[in-house]
Amino acid sequence: MIRKATAVWNGSGKEGKGHLTTASTVLDKTQYSFNTRFEDGVGTNPEELIAAAHAGCFAMKLSFNLSGVNFPPKELDVTSNITFEDGSLKKSHLVLKAQVDGISEEEFAKQVKDAEENCPISKALNMEISVEYTLNG
């Protein structure tokens, strides 16, 4: 399987602007710029997209894990907080709110750890990854 996205950039790094398009067209010439990356402009940025990818991948992997041990989740609400410092991605901190009936804290923690380490995006990221969670809270 190959997934594809295209970035087009026009102009200098600070004054220029670009757009991103994915093959699925979920992103369709979605604007990004210096302002959307380093300030509060309207549009997206690469770090935000990595955060979305990591949160989504982790949630899906954890859902597969939990279903595999007969505790399919009611809901997994995951936020990825990406730390970008000195021109590098340093950390993805995942915050999980989970609704999973009948599972023990020990079994849940085991499945969370596996998802943290083994979702494909976690494997691709060369940065610190951490998870904090609330189970049935």
PDB file of C-alpha atoms in Angstrom:
ATOM      1  CA  MET A   1       0.000   0.000   0.000  1.00  0.00           C
ATOM      2  CA  ILE A   2       1.269   3.474  -0.868  1.00  0.00           C
ATOM      3  CA  ARG A   3      -0.401   6.651   0.395  1.00  0.00           C
ATOM      4  CA  LYS A   4       0.214   9.973  -1.308  1.00  0.00           C
ATOM      5  CA  ALA A   5       0.051  13.669  -0.468  1.00  0.00           C
ATOM      6  CA  THR A   6       1.352  16.675  -2.381  1.00  0.00           C
ATOM      7  CA  ALA A   7       2.764  19.950  -1.094  1.00  0.00           C
ATOM      8  CA  VAL A   8       3.121  23.038  -3.280  1.00  0.00           C
ATOM      9  CA  TRP A   9       5.079  26.036  -1.924  1.00  0.00           C
ATOM     10  CA  ASN A  10       5.456  29.463  -3.538  1.00  0.00           C
ATOM     11  CA  GLY A  11       7.831  32.158  -2.335  1.00  0.00           C
ATOM     12  CA  SER A  12      10.281  32.527   0.508  1.00  0.00           C
ATOM     13  CA  GLY A  13      10.067  30.625   3.789  1.00  0.00           C
ATOM     14  CA  LYS A  14       8.597  33.474   5.805  1.00  0.00           C
ATOM     15  CA  GLU A  15       6.549  35.386   3.242  1.00  0.00           C
ATOM     16  CA  GLY A  16       5.579  32.483   1.014  1.00  0.00           C
ATOM     17  CA  LYS A  17       2.639  30.180   1.252  1.00  0.00           C
ATOM     18  CA  GLY A  18       1.646  26.759   0.133  1.00  0.00           C
ATOM     19  CA  HIS A  19      -1.073  24.190   0.027  1.00  0.00           C
ATOM     20  CA  LEU A  20      -1.404  20.498   0.739  1.00  0.00           C
ATOM     21  CA  THR A  21      -3.538  17.949  -1.089  1.00  0.00           C
ATOM     22  CA  THR A  22      -4.072  14.299  -0.224  1.00  0.00           C
ATOM     23  CA  ALA A  23      -5.100  11.600  -2.675  1.00  0.00           C
ATOM     24  CA  SER A  24      -8.381  11.173  -0.779  1.00  0.00           C
ATOM     25  CA  THR A  25      -8.921  14.967  -1.104  1.00  0.00           C
ATOM     26  CA  VAL A  26      -9.637  15.262   2.627  1.00  0.00           C
ATOM     27  CA  LEU A  27      -6.984  17.925   2.276  1.00  0.00           C
ATOM     28  CA  ASP A  28      -7.652  19.722  -0.996  1.00  0.00           C
ATOM     29  CA  LYS A  29      -5.291  22.640  -1.519  1.00  0.00           C
ATOM     30  CA  THR A  30      -5.374  23.224   2.258  1.00  0.00           C
ATOM     31  CA  GLN A  31      -3.403  26.356   3.044  1.00  0.00           C
ATOM     32  CA  TYR A  32      -0.230  26.385   5.126  1.00  0.00           C
ATOM     33  CA  SER A  33       2.305  29.133   5.720  1.00  0.00           C
ATOM     34  CA  PHE A  34       4.798  30.569   8.182  1.00  0.00           C
ATOM     35  CA  ASN A  35       1.872  32.038  10.134  1.00  0.00           C
ATOM     36  CA  THR A  36       0.021  28.720  10.387  1.00  0.00           C
ATOM     37  CA  ARG A  37       3.204  26.992  11.486  1.00  0.00           C
ATOM     38  CA  PHE A  38       4.735  29.449  13.939  1.00  0.00           C
ATOM     39  CA  GLU A  39       1.889  31.807  14.830  1.00  0.00           C
ATOM     40  CA  ASP A  40      -1.916  31.581  14.788  1.00  0.00           C
ATOM     41  CA  GLY A  41      -2.801  31.819  11.115  1.00  0.00           C
ATOM     42  CA  VAL A  42      -5.716  30.045   9.469  1.00  0.00           C
ATOM     43  CA  GLY A  43      -4.660  26.769   7.879  1.00  0.00           C
ATOM     44  CA  THR A  44      -2.620  23.776   8.937  1.00  0.00           C
ATOM     45  CA  ASN A  45       1.043  22.893   9.425  1.00  0.00           C
ATOM     46  CA  PRO A  46       3.217  19.780   9.282  1.00  0.00           C
ATOM     47  CA  GLU A  47       3.365  19.357  13.073  1.00  0.00           C
ATOM     48  CA  GLU A  48      -0.432  19.504  13.392  1.00  0.00           C
ATOM     49  CA  LEU A  49      -0.751  16.868  10.684  1.00  0.00           C
ATOM     50  CA  ILE A  50       1.741  14.608  12.479  1.00  0.00           C
ATOM     51  CA  ALA A  51      -0.237  15.073  15.700  1.00  0.00           C
ATOM     52  CA  ALA A  52      -3.460  14.079  13.917  1.00  0.00           C
ATOM     53  CA  ALA A  53      -1.780  11.077  12.314  1.00  0.00           C
ATOM     54  CA  HIS A  54      -0.308   9.912  15.620  1.00  0.00           C
ATOM     55  CA  ALA A  55      -3.566  10.326  17.566  1.00  0.00           C
ATOM     56  CA  GLY A  56      -5.532   8.496  14.867  1.00  0.00           C
ATOM     57  CA  CYS A  57      -3.036   5.684  14.468  1.00  0.00           C
ATOM     58  CA  PHE A  58      -2.721   5.123  18.224  1.00  0.00           C
ATOM     59  CA  ALA A  59      -6.516   5.088  18.686  1.00  0.00           C
ATOM     60  CA  MET A  60      -6.977   2.555  15.899  1.00  0.00           C
ATOM     61  CA  LYS A  61      -4.140   0.292  17.126  1.00  0.00           C
ATOM     62  CA  LEU A  62      -5.487   0.402  20.682  1.00  0.00           C
ATOM     63  CA  SER A  63      -8.984  -0.441  19.416  1.00  0.00           C
ATOM     64  CA  PHE A  64      -7.601  -3.484  17.597  1.00  0.00           C
ATOM     65  CA  ASN A  65      -5.658  -4.494  20.722  1.00  0.00           C
ATOM     66  CA  LEU A  66      -8.667  -4.160  23.022  1.00  0.00           C
ATOM     67  CA  SER A  67     -10.969  -5.981  20.619  1.00  0.00           C
ATOM     68  CA  GLY A  68      -8.369  -8.747  20.366  1.00  0.00           C
ATOM     69  CA  VAL A  69      -8.624  -9.386  24.121  1.00  0.00           C
ATOM     70  CA  ASN A  70     -12.456  -9.209  24.010  1.00  0.00           C
ATOM     71  CA  PHE A  71     -12.840  -5.676  25.393  1.00  0.00           C
ATOM     72  CA  PRO A  72     -13.934  -3.612  22.381  1.00  0.00           C
ATOM     73  CA  PRO A  73     -13.907   0.049  23.375  1.00  0.00           C
ATOM     74  CA  LYS A  74     -17.012   2.213  23.497  1.00  0.00           C
ATOM     75  CA  GLU A  75     -14.882   5.300  22.828  1.00  0.00           C
ATOM     76  CA  LEU A  76     -11.217   6.272  22.632  1.00  0.00           C
ATOM     77  CA  ASP A  77     -10.632  10.039  22.655  1.00  0.00           C
ATOM     78  CA  VAL A  78      -6.950  10.721  21.916  1.00  0.00           C
ATOM     79  CA  THR A  79      -5.086  14.027  21.678  1.00  0.00           C
ATOM     80  CA  SER A  80      -1.467  14.170  20.528  1.00  0.00           C
ATOM     81  CA  ASN A  81       0.516  17.146  21.769  1.00  0.00           C
ATOM     82  CA  ILE A  82       3.569  17.572  19.544  1.00  0.00           C
ATOM     83  CA  THR A  83       6.538  19.492  20.964  1.00  0.00           C
ATOM     84  CA  PHE A  84       8.495  21.362  18.283  1.00  0.00           C
ATOM     85  CA  GLU A  85      11.683  23.038  19.584  1.00  0.00           C
ATOM     86  CA  ASP A  86      14.856  24.292  17.960  1.00  0.00           C
ATOM     87  CA  GLY A  87      13.723  23.136  14.536  1.00  0.00           C
ATOM     88  CA  SER A  88      13.066  19.546  15.636  1.00  0.00           C
ATOM     89  CA  LEU A  89      10.148  17.433  16.721  1.00  0.00           C
ATOM     90  CA  LYS A  90      10.997  16.447  20.288  1.00  0.00           C
ATOM     91  CA  LYS A  91       7.970  14.680  21.737  1.00  0.00           C
ATOM     92  CA  SER A  92       4.470  13.383  21.138  1.00  0.00           C
ATOM     93  CA  HIS A  93       2.479  13.240  24.359  1.00  0.00           C
ATOM     94  CA  LEU A  94      -0.747  11.299  23.914  1.00  0.00           C
ATOM     95  CA  VAL A  95      -3.675  12.056  26.217  1.00  0.00           C
ATOM     96  CA  LEU A  96      -6.292   9.303  26.165  1.00  0.00           C
ATOM     97  CA  LYS A  97      -9.799   9.250  27.607  1.00  0.00           C
ATOM     98  CA  ALA A  98     -11.147   5.730  27.244  1.00  0.00           C
ATOM     99  CA  GLN A  99     -14.507   4.119  27.804  1.00  0.00           C
ATOM    100  CA  VAL A 100     -13.975   0.346  27.950  1.00  0.00           C
ATOM    101  CA  ASP A 101     -16.376  -1.847  29.906  1.00  0.00           C
ATOM    102  CA  GLY A 102     -15.146  -4.708  32.099  1.00  0.00           C
ATOM    103  CA  ILE A 103     -11.392  -4.421  31.539  1.00  0.00           C
ATOM    104  CA  SER A 104      -8.938  -4.443  34.441  1.00  0.00           C
ATOM    105  CA  GLU A 105      -6.547  -1.540  34.918  1.00  0.00           C
ATOM    106  CA  GLU A 106      -3.610  -3.927  34.444  1.00  0.00           C
ATOM    107  CA  GLU A 107      -4.883  -5.341  31.141  1.00  0.00           C
ATOM    108  CA  PHE A 108      -5.770  -1.871  29.868  1.00  0.00           C
ATOM    109  CA  ALA A 109      -2.290  -0.523  30.718  1.00  0.00           C
ATOM    110  CA  LYS A 110      -0.722  -3.477  28.862  1.00  0.00           C
ATOM    111  CA  GLN A 111      -2.766  -2.779  25.726  1.00  0.00           C
ATOM    112  CA  VAL A 112      -2.032   0.969  25.886  1.00  0.00           C
ATOM    113  CA  LYS A 113       1.711   0.300  26.119  1.00  0.00           C
ATOM    114  CA  ASP A 114       1.580  -2.028  23.135  1.00  0.00           C
ATOM    115  CA  ALA A 115      -0.314   0.547  21.065  1.00  0.00           C
ATOM    116  CA  GLU A 116       2.135   3.271  22.132  1.00  0.00           C
ATOM    117  CA  GLU A 117       5.091   1.212  20.935  1.00  0.00           C
ATOM    118  CA  ASN A 118       3.574  -0.519  17.912  1.00  0.00           C
ATOM    119  CA  CYS A 119       1.224   1.766  16.042  1.00  0.00           C
ATOM    120  CA  PRO A 120       2.917   2.454  12.691  1.00  0.00           C
ATOM    121  CA  ILE A 121       3.190   6.210  13.306  1.00  0.00           C
ATOM    122  CA  SER A 122       4.891   5.634  16.690  1.00  0.00           C
ATOM    123  CA  LYS A 123       7.362   3.361  14.926  1.00  0.00           C
ATOM    124  CA  ALA A 124       8.060   6.053  12.319  1.00  0.00           C
ATOM    125  CA  LEU A 125       8.587   8.911  14.768  1.00  0.00           C
ATOM    126  CA  ASN A 126      12.101   9.524  16.025  1.00  0.00           C
ATOM    127  CA  MET A 127      11.090  11.302  19.214  1.00  0.00           C
ATOM    128  CA  GLU A 128       9.999  10.691  22.777  1.00  0.00           C
ATOM    129  CA  ILE A 129       6.485   9.263  23.016  1.00  0.00           C
ATOM    130  CA  SER A 130       4.454   9.250  26.213  1.00  0.00           C
ATOM    131  CA  VAL A 131       0.860   8.427  27.128  1.00  0.00           C
ATOM    132  CA  GLU A 132      -1.356   9.453  29.992  1.00  0.00           C
ATOM    133  CA  TYR A 133      -4.850   8.044  30.251  1.00  0.00           C
ATOM    134  CA  THR A 134      -8.122   8.047  32.077  1.00  0.00           C
ATOM    135  CA  LEU A 135     -10.081   4.802  31.999  1.00  0.00           C
ATOM    136  CA  ASN A 136     -13.855   5.051  32.405  1.00  0.00           C
ATOM    137  CA  GLY A 137     -13.486   8.428  34.101  1.00  0.00           C
TER     138      GLY A 137
END
